[in-house]
PDB file of N, CA and C in Angstrom:
ATOM      1  N   MET A  25       0.844  -1.178   0.000  1.00 56.00           N
ATOM      2  CA  MET A  25       0.000   0.000   0.000  1.00 56.00           C
ATOM      3  C   MET A  25       0.893   1.246   0.000  1.00 56.00           C
ATOM      4  N   ARG A  26       0.534   2.217  -0.833  1.00 65.00           N
ATOM      5  CA  ARG A  26       1.339   3.435  -0.955  1.00 65.00           C
ATOM      6  C   ARG A  26       0.980   4.424   0.143  1.00 65.00           C
ATOM      7  N   LYS A  27       1.978   5.122   0.608  1.00 63.00           N
ATOM      8  CA  LYS A  27       1.755   6.176   1.595  1.00 63.00           C
ATOM      9  C   LYS A  27       1.453   7.474   0.850  1.00 63.00           C
ATOM     10  N   PRO A  28       0.546   8.313   1.392  1.00 55.00           N
ATOM     11  CA  PRO A  28       0.273   9.592   0.730  1.00 55.00           C
ATOM     12  C   PRO A  28       1.503  10.494   0.804  1.00 55.00           C
ATOM     13  N   PRO A  29       1.676  11.335  -0.196  1.00 61.00           N
ATOM     14  CA  PRO A  29       2.828  12.234  -0.189  1.00 61.00           C
ATOM     15  C   PRO A  29       2.797  13.177   1.015  1.00 61.00           C
ATOM     16  N   ARG A  30       3.966  13.500   1.509  1.00 64.00           N
ATOM     17  CA  ARG A  30       4.079  14.359   2.684  1.00 64.00           C
ATOM     18  C   ARG A  30       3.439  15.737   2.436  1.00 64.00           C
ATOM     19  N   ALA A  31       3.543  16.257   1.229  1.00 59.00           N
ATOM     20  CA  ALA A  31       2.962  17.567   0.907  1.00 59.00           C
ATOM     21  C   ALA A  31       1.443  17.542   1.065  1.00 59.00           C
ATOM     22  N   LEU A  32       0.811  16.422   0.738  1.00 52.00           N
ATOM     23  CA  LEU A  32      -0.640  16.301   0.883  1.00 52.00           C
ATOM     24  C   LEU A  32      -1.029  16.315   2.354  1.00 52.00           C
ATOM     25  N   ILE A  33      -0.266  15.638   3.179  1.00 57.00           N
ATOM     26  CA  ILE A  33      -0.555  15.606   4.617  1.00 57.00           C
ATOM     27  C   ILE A  33      -0.400  17.000   5.223  1.00 57.00           C
ATOM     28  N   VAL A  34       0.652  17.702   4.845  1.00 53.00           N
ATOM     29  CA  VAL A  34       0.879  19.061   5.355  1.00 53.00           C
ATOM     30  C   VAL A  34      -0.235  19.999   4.901  1.00 53.00           C
ATOM     31  N   ALA A  35      -0.670  19.882   3.665  1.00 53.00           N
ATOM     32  CA  ALA A  35      -1.736  20.749   3.141  1.00 53.00           C
ATOM     33  C   ALA A  35      -3.044  20.500   3.864  1.00 53.00           C
ATOM     34  N   LEU A  36      -3.365  19.238   4.127  1.00 50.00           N
ATOM     35  CA  LEU A  36      -4.606  18.924   4.846  1.00 50.00           C
ATOM     36  C   LEU A  36      -4.562  19.425   6.291  1.00 50.00           C
ATOM     37  N   ALA A  37      -3.411  19.307   6.925  1.00 53.00           N
ATOM     38  CA  ALA A  37      -3.272  19.797   8.296  1.00 53.00           C
ATOM     39  C   ALA A  37      -3.413  21.316   8.345  1.00 53.00           C
ATOM     40  N   ALA A  38      -2.824  22.004   7.374  1.00 51.00           N
ATOM     41  CA  ALA A  38      -2.930  23.468   7.329  1.00 51.00           C
ATOM     42  C   ALA A  38      -4.362  23.907   7.070  1.00 51.00           C
ATOM     43  N   ALA A  39      -5.068  23.203   6.202  1.00 47.00           N
ATOM     44  CA  ALA A  39      -6.455  23.554   5.912  1.00 47.00           C
ATOM     45  C   ALA A  39      -7.328  23.352   7.138  1.00 47.00           C
ATOM     46  N   GLY A  40      -7.049  22.342   7.938  1.00 46.00           N
ATOM     47  CA  GLY A  40      -7.820  22.093   9.157  1.00 46.00           C
ATOM     48  C   GLY A  40      -7.655  23.196  10.182  1.00 46.00           C
ATOM     49  N   THR A  41      -6.460  23.749  10.303  1.00 43.00           N
ATOM     50  CA  THR A  41      -6.248  24.827  11.263  1.00 43.00           C
ATOM     51  C   THR A  41      -6.898  26.126  10.791  1.00 43.00           C
ATOM     52  N   LEU A  42      -7.044  26.318   9.504  1.00 44.00           N
ATOM     53  CA  LEU A  42      -7.678  27.536   9.002  1.00 44.00           C
ATOM     54  C   LEU A  42      -9.188  27.505   9.172  1.00 44.00           C
ATOM     55  N   LEU A  43      -9.767  26.326   9.277  1.00 45.00           N
ATOM     56  CA  LEU A  43     -11.212  26.212   9.398  1.00 45.00           C
ATOM     57  C   LEU A  43     -11.709  26.342  10.829  1.00 45.00           C
ATOM     58  N   VAL A  44     -10.824  26.342  11.806  1.00 43.00           N
ATOM     59  CA  VAL A  44     -11.219  26.464  13.206  1.00 43.00           C
ATOM     60  C   VAL A  44     -11.543  27.929  13.485  1.00 43.00           C
ATOM     61  N   PRO A  45     -12.751  28.231  14.009  1.00 45.00           N
ATOM     62  CA  PRO A  45     -13.099  29.624  14.281  1.00 45.00           C
ATOM     63  C   PRO A  45     -12.303  30.188  15.448  1.00 45.00           C
ATOM     64  N   ALA A  46     -12.004  31.445  15.366  1.00 43.00           N
ATOM     65  CA  ALA A  46     -11.281  32.123  16.439  1.00 43.00           C
ATOM     66  C   ALA A  46     -12.294  32.700  17.415  1.00 43.00           C
ATOM     67  N   ALA A  47     -12.567  32.001  18.496  1.00 42.00           N
ATOM     68  CA  ALA A  47     -13.590  32.407  19.455  1.00 42.00           C
ATOM     69  C   ALA A  47     -13.212  33.703  20.171  1.00 42.00           C
ATOM     70  N   ALA A  48     -11.948  33.899  20.442  1.00 41.00           N
ATOM     71  CA  ALA A  48     -11.531  35.096  21.160  1.00 41.00           C
ATOM     72  C   ALA A  48     -11.736  36.350  20.321  1.00 41.00           C
ATOM     73  N   ALA A  49     -11.563  36.258  19.025  1.00 44.00           N
ATOM     74  CA  ALA A  49     -11.724  37.421  18.163  1.00 44.00           C
ATOM     75  C   ALA A  49     -13.185  37.753  17.919  1.00 44.00           C
ATOM     76  N   ALA A  50     -14.094  36.840  18.177  1.00 42.00           N
ATOM     77  CA  ALA A  50     -15.498  37.060  17.883  1.00 42.00           C
ATOM     78  C   ALA A  50     -16.211  37.862  18.960  1.00 42.00           C
ATOM     79  N   ALA A  51     -15.631  37.984  20.137  1.00 50.00           N
ATOM     80  CA  ALA A  51     -16.306  38.664  21.233  1.00 50.00           C
ATOM     81  C   ALA A  51     -15.511  39.892  21.672  1.00 50.00           C
ATOM     82  N   PRO A  52     -15.831  41.067  21.137  1.00 60.00           N
ATOM     83  CA  PRO A  52     -15.108  42.267  21.562  1.00 60.00           C
ATOM     84  C   PRO A  52     -15.464  42.642  22.993  1.00 60.00           C
ATOM     85  N   ALA A  53     -14.564  43.305  23.672  1.00 80.00           N
ATOM     86  CA  ALA A  53     -14.777  43.711  25.058  1.00 80.00           C
ATOM     87  C   ALA A  53     -15.730  44.898  25.135  1.00 80.00           C
ATOM     88  N   ASP A  54     -16.460  44.976  26.232  1.00 89.00           N
ATOM     89  CA  ASP A  54     -17.349  46.117  26.460  1.00 89.00           C
ATOM     90  C   ASP A  54     -16.515  47.349  26.821  1.00 89.00           C
ATOM     91  N   VAL A  55     -17.051  48.526  26.525  1.00 93.00           N
ATOM     92  CA  VAL A  55     -16.372  49.779  26.858  1.00 93.00           C
ATOM     93  C   VAL A  55     -17.342  50.690  27.593  1.00 93.00           C
ATOM     94  N   THR A  56     -16.814  51.700  28.244  1.00 93.00           N
ATOM     95  CA  THR A  56     -17.661  52.705  28.884  1.00 93.00           C
ATOM     96  C   THR A  56     -17.977  53.796  27.870  1.00 93.00           C
ATOM     97  N   ALA A  57     -18.969  54.600  28.185  1.00 94.00           N
ATOM     98  CA  ALA A  57     -19.329  55.709  27.299  1.00 94.00           C
ATOM     99  C   ALA A  57     -18.164  56.685  27.166  1.00 94.00           C
ATOM    100  N   SER A  58     -17.431  56.910  28.251  1.00 94.00           N
ATOM    101  CA  SER A  58     -16.277  57.818  28.210  1.00 94.00           C
ATOM    102  C   SER A  58     -15.194  57.293  27.272  1.00 94.00           C
ATOM    103  N   ASP A  59     -14.945  55.963  27.324  1.00 94.00           N
ATOM    104  CA  ASP A  59     -13.947  55.367  26.432  1.00 94.00           C
ATOM    105  C   ASP A  59     -14.363  55.500  24.973  1.00 94.00           C
ATOM    106  N   CYS A  60     -15.646  55.303  24.695  1.00 94.00           N
ATOM    107  CA  CYS A  60     -16.160  55.412  23.332  1.00 94.00           C
ATOM    108  C   CYS A  60     -15.944  56.816  22.779  1.00 94.00           C
ATOM    109  N   ILE A  61     -16.321  57.806  23.563  1.00 95.00           N
ATOM    110  CA  ILE A  61     -16.204  59.199  23.125  1.00 95.00           C
ATOM    111  C   ILE A  61     -14.739  59.611  23.019  1.00 95.00           C
ATOM    112  N   ALA A  62     -13.916  59.183  23.984  1.00 95.00           N
ATOM    113  CA  ALA A  62     -12.487  59.505  23.941  1.00 95.00           C
ATOM    114  C   ALA A  62     -11.804  58.872  22.729  1.00 95.00           C
ATOM    115  N   GLY A  63     -12.332  57.741  22.250  1.00 94.00           N
ATOM    116  CA  GLY A  63     -11.766  57.080  21.084  1.00 94.00           C
ATOM    117  C   GLY A  63     -12.282  57.631  19.770  1.00 94.00           C
ATOM    118  N   GLY A  64     -13.083  58.689  19.816  1.00 95.00           N
ATOM    119  CA  GLY A  64     -13.563  59.326  18.593  1.00 95.00           C
ATOM    120  C   GLY A  64     -14.914  58.813  18.108  1.00 95.00           C
ATOM    121  N   GLY A  65     -15.603  58.024  18.906  1.00 95.00           N
ATOM    122  CA  GLY A  65     -16.910  57.503  18.509  1.00 95.00           C
ATOM    123  C   GLY A  65     -18.042  58.228  19.194  1.00 95.00           C
ATOM    124  N   MET A  66     -19.258  57.753  18.947  1.00 96.00           N
ATOM    125  CA  MET A  66     -20.424  58.292  19.632  1.00 96.00           C
ATOM    126  C   MET A  66     -21.281  57.127  20.121  1.00 96.00           C
ATOM    127  N   VAL A  67     -21.960  57.333  21.238  1.00 96.00           N
ATOM    128  CA  VAL A  67     -22.794  56.299  21.834  1.00 96.00           C
ATOM    129  C   VAL A  67     -24.158  56.314  21.157  1.00 96.00           C
ATOM    130  N   VAL A  68     -24.580  55.168  20.642  1.00 96.00           N
ATOM    131  CA  VAL A  68     -25.882  55.034  19.992  1.00 96.00           C
ATOM    132  C   VAL A  68     -26.773  54.204  20.911  1.00 96.00           C
ATOM    133  N   VAL A  69     -27.929  54.762  21.273  1.00 95.00           N
ATOM    134  CA  VAL A  69     -28.894  54.065  22.117  1.00 95.00           C
ATOM    135  C   VAL A  69     -30.041  53.620  21.228  1.00 95.00           C
ATOM    136  N   GLU A  70     -30.345  52.308  21.261  1.00 94.00           N
ATOM    137  CA  GLU A  70     -31.419  51.757  20.444  1.00 94.00           C
ATOM    138  C   GLU A  70     -32.507  51.195  21.346  1.00 94.00           C
ATOM    139  N   ALA A  71     -33.754  51.359  20.911  1.00 93.00           N
ATOM    140  CA  ALA A  71     -34.894  50.754  21.596  1.00 93.00           C
ATOM    141  C   ALA A  71     -35.662  49.940  20.570  1.00 93.00           C
ATOM    142  N   ARG A  72     -35.835  48.632  20.860  1.00 91.00           N
ATOM    143  CA  ARG A  72     -36.599  47.757  19.976  1.00 91.00           C
ATOM    144  C   ARG A  72     -37.723  47.122  20.775  1.00 91.00           C
ATOM    145  N   SER A  73     -38.736  46.704  20.066  1.00 89.00           N
ATOM    146  CA  SER A  73     -39.835  46.003  20.701  1.00 89.00           C
ATOM    147  C   SER A  73     -39.799  44.540  20.265  1.00 89.00           C
ATOM    148  N   ASP A  74     -39.572  43.663  21.231  1.00 80.00           N
ATOM    149  CA  ASP A  74     -39.583  42.225  20.987  1.00 80.00           C
ATOM    150  C   ASP A  74     -40.768  41.621  21.737  1.00 80.00           C
ATOM    151  N   ASP A  75     -41.789  41.224  20.999  1.00 85.00           N
ATOM    152  CA  ASP A  75     -42.990  40.617  21.595  1.00 85.00           C
ATOM    153  C   ASP A  75     -43.628  41.501  22.664  1.00 85.00           C
ATOM    154  N   GLY A  76     -43.702  42.786  22.404  1.00 86.00           N
ATOM    155  CA  GLY A  76     -44.363  43.702  23.322  1.00 86.00           C
ATOM    156  C   GLY A  76     -43.477  44.252  24.421  1.00 86.00           C
ATOM    157  N   GLN A  77     -42.244  43.769  24.539  1.00 91.00           N
ATOM    158  CA  GLN A  77     -41.323  44.282  25.548  1.00 91.00           C
ATOM    159  C   GLN A  77     -40.283  45.157  24.870  1.00 91.00           C
ATOM    160  N   ILE A  78     -39.972  46.282  25.494  1.00 91.00           N
ATOM    161  CA  ILE A  78     -38.963  47.176  24.932  1.00 91.00           C
ATOM    162  C   ILE A  78     -37.590  46.704  25.390  1.00 91.00           C
ATOM    163  N   VAL A  79     -36.685  46.548  24.424  1.00 91.00           N
ATOM    164  CA  VAL A  79     -35.313  46.117  24.704  1.00 91.00           C
ATOM    165  C   VAL A  79     -34.387  47.272  24.348  1.00 91.00           C
ATOM    166  N   TRP A  80     -33.600  47.714  25.317  1.00 92.00           N
ATOM    167  CA  TRP A  80     -32.663  48.813  25.125  1.00 92.00           C
ATOM    168  C   TRP A  80     -31.267  48.249  24.903  1.00 92.00           C
ATOM    169  N   SER A  81     -30.523  48.872  24.011  1.00 93.00           N
ATOM    170  CA  SER A  81     -29.121  48.499  23.822  1.00 93.00           C
ATOM    171  C   SER A  81     -28.315  49.743  23.483  1.00 93.00           C
ATOM    172  N   LYS A  82     -27.043  49.716  23.865  1.00 95.00           N
ATOM    173  CA  LYS A  82     -26.136  50.830  23.578  1.00 95.00           C
ATOM    174  C   LYS A  82     -24.877  50.264  22.949  1.00 95.00           C
ATOM    175  N   HIS A  83     -24.400  50.920  21.891  1.00 95.00           N
ATOM    176  CA  HIS A  83     -23.128  50.527  21.290  1.00 95.00           C
ATOM    177  C   HIS A  83     -22.383  51.754  20.807  1.00 95.00           C
ATOM    178  N   CYS A  84     -21.094  51.574  20.599  1.00 95.00           N
ATOM    179  CA  CYS A  84     -20.230  52.659  20.143  1.00 95.00           C
ATOM    180  C   CYS A  84     -20.178  52.638  18.614  1.00 95.00           C
ATOM    181  N   ALA A  85     -20.424  53.775  18.006  1.00 95.00           N
ATOM    182  CA  ALA A  85     -20.402  53.875  16.542  1.00 95.00           C
ATOM    183  C   ALA A  85     -19.249  54.783  16.121  1.00 95.00           C
ATOM    184  N   GLY A  86     -18.333  54.223  15.337  1.00 94.00           N
ATOM    185  CA  GLY A  86     -17.191  54.988  14.850  1.00 94.00           C
ATOM    186  C   GLY A  86     -16.051  54.997  15.837  1.00 94.00           C
ATOM    187  N   GLY A  87     -14.946  55.490  15.400  1.00 93.00           N
ATOM    188  CA  GLY A  87     -13.787  55.631  16.266  1.00 93.00           C
ATOM    189  C   GLY A  87     -13.074  54.327  16.578  1.00 93.00           C
ATOM    190  N   LEU A  88     -12.303  54.349  17.633  1.00 94.00           N
ATOM    191  CA  LEU A  88     -11.457  53.230  18.026  1.00 94.00           C
ATOM    192  C   LEU A  88     -12.259  52.014  18.493  1.00 94.00           C
ATOM    193  N   HIS A  89     -13.407  52.225  19.138  1.00 93.00           N
ATOM    194  CA  HIS A  89     -14.198  51.147  19.728  1.00 93.00           C
ATOM    195  C   HIS A  89     -15.457  50.840  18.926  1.00 93.00           C
ATOM    196  N   ASP A  90     -15.426  51.044  17.624  1.00 92.00           N
ATOM    197  CA  ASP A  90     -16.603  50.866  16.752  1.00 92.00           C
ATOM    198  C   ASP A  90     -17.216  49.479  16.910  1.00 92.00           C
ATOM    199  N   GLY A  91     -18.539  49.448  17.191  1.00 92.00           N
ATOM    200  CA  GLY A  91     -19.286  48.191  17.263  1.00 92.00           C
ATOM    201  C   GLY A  91     -19.302  47.547  18.634  1.00 92.00           C
ATOM    202  N   ARG A  92     -18.548  48.052  19.567  1.00 93.00           N
ATOM    203  CA  ARG A  92     -18.499  47.447  20.904  1.00 93.00           C
ATOM    204  C   ARG A  92     -19.690  47.894  21.744  1.00 93.00           C
ATOM    205  N   THR A  93     -20.115  47.024  22.649  1.00 92.00           N
ATOM    206  CA  THR A  93     -21.228  47.316  23.547  1.00 92.00           C
ATOM    207  C   THR A  93     -20.769  48.327  24.584  1.00 92.00           C
ATOM    208  N   VAL A  94     -21.626  49.305  24.867  1.00 94.00           N
ATOM    209  CA  VAL A  94     -21.333  50.326  25.874  1.00 94.00           C
ATOM    210  C   VAL A  94     -22.039  49.942  27.165  1.00 94.00           C
ATOM    211  N   LEU A  95     -21.299  49.965  28.256  1.00 89.00           N
ATOM    212  CA  LEU A  95     -21.868  49.644  29.574  1.00 89.00           C
ATOM    213  C   LEU A  95     -22.694  50.779  30.110  1.00 89.00           C
TER     214      LEU A  95
END
C-alpha cells in the first residue's frame, strides 16, 4: 500500500487549522461611554420592541471602539 505524499498531509493539516473559528476574536470587550467618546466615537442608544417588551441596547459607533457594547 502506498503512503500519501508528505505535501498532501501538510496541506490537509494546514487547511484544518484555518477552518477552526477564532472564538476570542469574535467577542469584543465592552467599553464605557467615556472610552467610546475619547476614542472618537459616539454612543448610539437603540430601543426595539420584541414581543411587546422594549429592549434597550447601547453601542459605540465609529472611532477606536466601533461596534463594541457600551456599559
